[in-house]
PDB file of C-alpha atoms in Angstrom:
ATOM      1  CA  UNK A1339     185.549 133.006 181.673  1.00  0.00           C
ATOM      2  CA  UNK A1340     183.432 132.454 178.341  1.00  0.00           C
ATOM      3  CA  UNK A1341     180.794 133.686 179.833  1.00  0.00           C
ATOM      4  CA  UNK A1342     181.744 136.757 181.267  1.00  0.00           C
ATOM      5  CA  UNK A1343     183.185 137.273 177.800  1.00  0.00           C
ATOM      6  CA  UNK A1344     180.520 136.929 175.851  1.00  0.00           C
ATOM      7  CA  UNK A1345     177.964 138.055 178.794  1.00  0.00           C
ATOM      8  CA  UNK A1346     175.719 134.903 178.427  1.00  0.00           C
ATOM      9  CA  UNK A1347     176.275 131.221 178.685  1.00  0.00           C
ATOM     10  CA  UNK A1348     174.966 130.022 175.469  1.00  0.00           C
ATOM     11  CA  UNK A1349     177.637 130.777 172.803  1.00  0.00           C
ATOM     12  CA  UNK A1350     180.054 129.444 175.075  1.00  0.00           C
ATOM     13  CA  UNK A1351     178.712 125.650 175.203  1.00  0.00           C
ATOM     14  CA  UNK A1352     178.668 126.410 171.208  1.00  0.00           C
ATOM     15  CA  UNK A1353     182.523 126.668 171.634  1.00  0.00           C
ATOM     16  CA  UNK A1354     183.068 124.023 174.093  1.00  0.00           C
ATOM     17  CA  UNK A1355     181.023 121.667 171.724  1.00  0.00           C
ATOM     18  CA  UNK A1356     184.184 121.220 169.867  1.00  0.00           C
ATOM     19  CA  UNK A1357     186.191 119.559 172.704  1.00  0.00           C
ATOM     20  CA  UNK A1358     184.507 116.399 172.719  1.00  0.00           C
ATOM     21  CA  UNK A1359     185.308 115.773 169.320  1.00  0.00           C
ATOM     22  CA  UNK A1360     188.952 116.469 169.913  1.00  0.00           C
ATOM     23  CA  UNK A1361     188.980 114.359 173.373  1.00  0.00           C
ATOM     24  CA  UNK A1362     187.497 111.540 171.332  1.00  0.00           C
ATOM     25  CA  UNK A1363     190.157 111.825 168.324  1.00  0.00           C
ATOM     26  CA  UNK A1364     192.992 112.014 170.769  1.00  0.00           C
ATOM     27  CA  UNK A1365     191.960 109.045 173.014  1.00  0.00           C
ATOM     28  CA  UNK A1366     191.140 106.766 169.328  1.00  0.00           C
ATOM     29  CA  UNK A1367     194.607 107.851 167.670  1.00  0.00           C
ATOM     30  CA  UNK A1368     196.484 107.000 171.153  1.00  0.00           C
ATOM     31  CA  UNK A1369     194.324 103.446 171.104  1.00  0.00           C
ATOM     32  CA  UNK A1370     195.025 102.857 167.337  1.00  0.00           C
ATOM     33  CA  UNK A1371     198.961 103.257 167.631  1.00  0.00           C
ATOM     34  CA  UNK A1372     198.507 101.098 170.988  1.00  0.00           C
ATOM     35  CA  UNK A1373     200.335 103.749 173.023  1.00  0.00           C
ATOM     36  CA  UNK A1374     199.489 104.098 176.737  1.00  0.00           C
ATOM     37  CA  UNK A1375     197.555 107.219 178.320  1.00  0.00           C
ATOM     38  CA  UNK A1376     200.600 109.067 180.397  1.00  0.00           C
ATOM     39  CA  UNK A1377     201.192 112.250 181.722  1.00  0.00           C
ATOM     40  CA  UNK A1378     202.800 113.315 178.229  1.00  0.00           C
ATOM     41  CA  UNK A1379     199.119 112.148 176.310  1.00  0.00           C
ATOM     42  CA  UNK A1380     197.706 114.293 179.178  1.00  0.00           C
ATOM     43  CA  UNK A1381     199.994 117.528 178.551  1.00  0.00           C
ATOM     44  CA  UNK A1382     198.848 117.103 174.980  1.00  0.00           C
ATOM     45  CA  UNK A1383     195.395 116.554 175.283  1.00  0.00           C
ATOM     46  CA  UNK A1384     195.378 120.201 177.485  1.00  0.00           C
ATOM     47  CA  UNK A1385     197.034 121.695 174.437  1.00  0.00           C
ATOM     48  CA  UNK A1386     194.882 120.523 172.051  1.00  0.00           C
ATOM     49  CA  UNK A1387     191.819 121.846 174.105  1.00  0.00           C
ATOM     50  CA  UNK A1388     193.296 125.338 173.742  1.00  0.00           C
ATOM     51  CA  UNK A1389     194.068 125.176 169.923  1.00  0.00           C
ATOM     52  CA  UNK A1390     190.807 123.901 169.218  1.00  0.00           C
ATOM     53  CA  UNK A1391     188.866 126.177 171.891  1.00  0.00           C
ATOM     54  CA  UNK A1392     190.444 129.181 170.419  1.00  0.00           C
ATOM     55  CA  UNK A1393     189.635 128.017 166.827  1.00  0.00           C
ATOM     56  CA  UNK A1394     185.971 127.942 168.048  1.00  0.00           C
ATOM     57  CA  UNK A1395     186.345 131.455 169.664  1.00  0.00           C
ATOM     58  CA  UNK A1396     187.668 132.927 166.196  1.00  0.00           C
ATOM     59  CA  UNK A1397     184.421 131.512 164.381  1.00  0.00           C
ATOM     60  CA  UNK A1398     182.158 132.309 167.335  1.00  0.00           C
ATOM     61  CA  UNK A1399     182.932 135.935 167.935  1.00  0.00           C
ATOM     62  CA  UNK A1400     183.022 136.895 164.491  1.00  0.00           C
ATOM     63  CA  UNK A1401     179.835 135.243 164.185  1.00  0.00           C
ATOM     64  CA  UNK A1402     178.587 137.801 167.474  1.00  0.00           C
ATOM     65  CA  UNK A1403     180.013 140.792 166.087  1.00  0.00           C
ATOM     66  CA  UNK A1404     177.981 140.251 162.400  1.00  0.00           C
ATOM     67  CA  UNK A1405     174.770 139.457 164.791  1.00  0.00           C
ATOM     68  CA  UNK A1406     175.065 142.774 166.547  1.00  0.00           C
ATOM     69  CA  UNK A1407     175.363 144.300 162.929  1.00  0.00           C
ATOM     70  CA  UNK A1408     172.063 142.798 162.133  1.00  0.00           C
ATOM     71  CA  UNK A1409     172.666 139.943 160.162  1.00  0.00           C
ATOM     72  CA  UNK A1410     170.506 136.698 160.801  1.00  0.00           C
ATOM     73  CA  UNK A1411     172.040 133.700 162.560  1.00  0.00           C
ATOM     74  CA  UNK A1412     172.447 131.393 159.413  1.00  0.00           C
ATOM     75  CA  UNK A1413     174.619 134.804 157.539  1.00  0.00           C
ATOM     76  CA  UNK A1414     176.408 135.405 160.800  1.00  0.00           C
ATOM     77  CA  UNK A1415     178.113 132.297 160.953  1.00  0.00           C
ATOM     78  CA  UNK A1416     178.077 131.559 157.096  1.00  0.00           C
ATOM     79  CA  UNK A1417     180.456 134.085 157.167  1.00  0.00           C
ATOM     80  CA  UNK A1418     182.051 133.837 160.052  1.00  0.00           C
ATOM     81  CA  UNK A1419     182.994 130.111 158.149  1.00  0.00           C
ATOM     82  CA  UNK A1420     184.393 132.389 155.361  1.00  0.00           C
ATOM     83  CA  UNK A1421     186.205 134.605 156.754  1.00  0.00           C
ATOM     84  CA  UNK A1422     187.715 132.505 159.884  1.00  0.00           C
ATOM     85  CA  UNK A1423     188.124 129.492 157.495  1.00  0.00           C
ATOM     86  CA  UNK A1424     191.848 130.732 156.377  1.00  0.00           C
ATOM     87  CA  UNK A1425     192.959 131.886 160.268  1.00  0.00           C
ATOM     88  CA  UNK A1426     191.734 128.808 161.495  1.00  0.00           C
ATOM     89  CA  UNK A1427     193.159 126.172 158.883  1.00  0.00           C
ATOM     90  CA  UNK A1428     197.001 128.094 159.624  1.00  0.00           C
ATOM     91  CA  UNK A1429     196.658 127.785 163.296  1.00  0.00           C
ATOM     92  CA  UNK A1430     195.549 124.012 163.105  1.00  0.00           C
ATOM     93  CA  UNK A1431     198.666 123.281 159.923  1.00  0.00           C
ATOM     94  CA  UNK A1432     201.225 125.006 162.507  1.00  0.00           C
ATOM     95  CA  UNK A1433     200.226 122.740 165.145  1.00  0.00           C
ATOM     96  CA  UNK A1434     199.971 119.573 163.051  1.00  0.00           C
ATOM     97  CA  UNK A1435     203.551 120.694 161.368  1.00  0.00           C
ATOM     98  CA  UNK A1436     205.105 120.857 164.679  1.00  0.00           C
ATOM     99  CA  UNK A1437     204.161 118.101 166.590  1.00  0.00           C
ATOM    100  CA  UNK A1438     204.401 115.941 163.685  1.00  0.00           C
ATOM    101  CA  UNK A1439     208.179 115.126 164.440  1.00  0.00           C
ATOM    102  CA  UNK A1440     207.350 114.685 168.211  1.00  0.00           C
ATOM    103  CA  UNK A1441     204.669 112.057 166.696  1.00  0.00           C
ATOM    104  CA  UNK A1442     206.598 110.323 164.326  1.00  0.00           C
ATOM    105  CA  UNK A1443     209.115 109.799 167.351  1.00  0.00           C
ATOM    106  CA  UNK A1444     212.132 111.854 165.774  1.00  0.00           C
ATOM    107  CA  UNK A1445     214.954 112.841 168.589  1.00  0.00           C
ATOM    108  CA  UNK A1446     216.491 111.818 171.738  1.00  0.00           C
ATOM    109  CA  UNK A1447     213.685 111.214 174.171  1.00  0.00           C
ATOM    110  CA  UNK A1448     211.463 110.321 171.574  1.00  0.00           C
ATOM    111  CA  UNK A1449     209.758 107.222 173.316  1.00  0.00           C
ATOM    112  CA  UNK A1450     208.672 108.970 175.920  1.00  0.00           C
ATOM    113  CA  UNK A1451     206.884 111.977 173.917  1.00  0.00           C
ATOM    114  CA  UNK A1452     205.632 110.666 171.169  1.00  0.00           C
ATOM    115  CA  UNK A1453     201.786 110.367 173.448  1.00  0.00           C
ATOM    116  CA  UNK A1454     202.012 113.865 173.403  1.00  0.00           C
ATOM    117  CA  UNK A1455     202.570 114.375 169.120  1.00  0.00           C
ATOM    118  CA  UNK A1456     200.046 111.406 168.922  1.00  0.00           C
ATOM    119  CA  UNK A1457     197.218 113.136 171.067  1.00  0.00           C
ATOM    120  CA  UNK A1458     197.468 116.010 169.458  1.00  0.00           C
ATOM    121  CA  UNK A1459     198.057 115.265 165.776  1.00  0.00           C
ATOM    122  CA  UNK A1460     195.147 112.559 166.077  1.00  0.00           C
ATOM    123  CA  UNK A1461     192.458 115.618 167.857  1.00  0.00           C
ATOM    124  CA  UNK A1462     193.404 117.773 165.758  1.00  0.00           C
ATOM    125  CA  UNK A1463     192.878 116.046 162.867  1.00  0.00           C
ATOM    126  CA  UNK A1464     190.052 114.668 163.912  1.00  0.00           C
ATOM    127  CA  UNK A1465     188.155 117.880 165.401  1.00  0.00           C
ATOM    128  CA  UNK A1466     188.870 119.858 162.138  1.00  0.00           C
ATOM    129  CA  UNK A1467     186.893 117.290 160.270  1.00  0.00           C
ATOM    130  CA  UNK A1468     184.322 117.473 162.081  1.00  0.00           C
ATOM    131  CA  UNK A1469     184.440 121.338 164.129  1.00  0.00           C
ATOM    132  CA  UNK A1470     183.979 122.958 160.786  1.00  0.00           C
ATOM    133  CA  UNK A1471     180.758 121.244 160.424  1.00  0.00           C
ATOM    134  CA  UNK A1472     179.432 120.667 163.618  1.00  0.00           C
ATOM    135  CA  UNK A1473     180.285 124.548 165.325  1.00  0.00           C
ATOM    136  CA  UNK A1474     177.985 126.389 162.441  1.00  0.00           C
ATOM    137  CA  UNK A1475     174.882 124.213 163.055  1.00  0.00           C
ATOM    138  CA  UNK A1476     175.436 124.285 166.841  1.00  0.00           C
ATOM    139  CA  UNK A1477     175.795 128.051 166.688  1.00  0.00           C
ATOM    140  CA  UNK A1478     172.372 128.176 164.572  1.00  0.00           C
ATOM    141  CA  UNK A1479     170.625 125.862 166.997  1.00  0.00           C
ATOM    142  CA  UNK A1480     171.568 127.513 170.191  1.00  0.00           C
ATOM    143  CA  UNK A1481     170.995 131.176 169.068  1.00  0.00           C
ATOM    144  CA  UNK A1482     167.268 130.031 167.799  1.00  0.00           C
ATOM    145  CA  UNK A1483     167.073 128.525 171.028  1.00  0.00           C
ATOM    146  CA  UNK A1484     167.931 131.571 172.603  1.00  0.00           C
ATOM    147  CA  UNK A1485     165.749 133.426 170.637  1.00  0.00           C
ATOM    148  CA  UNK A1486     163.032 131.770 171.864  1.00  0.00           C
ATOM    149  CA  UNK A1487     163.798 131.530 175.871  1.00  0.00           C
ATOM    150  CA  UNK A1488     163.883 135.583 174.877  1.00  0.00           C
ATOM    151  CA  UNK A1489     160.880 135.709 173.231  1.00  0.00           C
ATOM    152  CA  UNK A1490     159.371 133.351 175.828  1.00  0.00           C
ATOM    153  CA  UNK A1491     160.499 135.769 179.064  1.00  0.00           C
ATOM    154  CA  UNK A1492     158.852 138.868 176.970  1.00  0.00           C
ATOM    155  CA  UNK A1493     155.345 137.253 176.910  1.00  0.00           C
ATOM    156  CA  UNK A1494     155.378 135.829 180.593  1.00  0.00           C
ATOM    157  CA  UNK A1495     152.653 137.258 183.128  1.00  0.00           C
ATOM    158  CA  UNK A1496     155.927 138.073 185.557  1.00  0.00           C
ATOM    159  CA  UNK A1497     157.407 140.264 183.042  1.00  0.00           C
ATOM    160  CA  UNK A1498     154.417 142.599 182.494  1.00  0.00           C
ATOM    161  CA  UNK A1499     154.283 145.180 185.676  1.00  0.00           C
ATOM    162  CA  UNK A1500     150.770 146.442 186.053  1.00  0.00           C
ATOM    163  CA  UNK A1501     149.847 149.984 186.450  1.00  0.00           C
ATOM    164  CA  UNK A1502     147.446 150.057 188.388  1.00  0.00           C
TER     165      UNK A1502
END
């Protein structure tokens, strides 16, 4: 679906490079609190994939659009960062804020969901650390290196028609 969105595959591996982080911060908080990987850790770990997949779409698309207006790749997603920064930090604090309680184990039932507050409280965390770091040098890599498979297809004998 990314890429018929964006009409290319590269910019969406930049936004699925953020799920690994979040997979991996989910899967160490449910191992540090010693809490077993159920069906509720599951249901959590899906919506933390969508929460932090749509924070990378928000940087990522803002980052197209100032490409398209003609700015290089290092000022498109410099201020994509700025301007997305804000958006993204409220999205990721009303998450945290409620699944807190569900983590903390507050409420009848609470035995049973706290995987769920735990997977996604601990990938959250954990991806926003690193996301805001990682998706802006990802970006930067992958558009060079799509400036250059570009650049490369140009120059290639196949591309040239002769007119003979």
């Amino acid at each position: 679906m990314l890429g018929i969105l964006y009409e290319d595959f590269i910019h969406p591996l930049t936004i699925l490079s953020s799920l690994p982080s979040a997979g991996f911060g989910a899967l160490l908080t449910l191992l540090l609190f010693k809490v077993d990987l159920n069906i509720y850790a599951f249901v959590g770990i899906i919506l933390l994939i969508g929460i932090v997949k749509k924070n990378g779409i928000m940087m990522v698309d803002f980052a197209i659009e100032a490409r398209r207006d003609g700015k290089s790749p290092y000022q498109a997603i410099y201020q994509a960062c700025l301007v997305r920064f804000r958006p993204i930090m409220m999205t990721t604090t009303a998450a945290l804020m409620g699944t807190l309680p569900i983590a903390l184990g507050f409420g009848a039932g609470a035995d049973a969901r706290r995987p769920l507050g735990l997977a996604v409280v601990g990938g959250l965390v954990f991806s926003q650390l690193l996301t805001l770091y990682l998706t802006p040098v990802f970006y930067t890599y992958m558009e060079a290196w799509q400036t250059k498979l570009r650049s490369r297809k140009k120059h290639s004998p196949a591309s040239q028609t002769d007119l003979v």
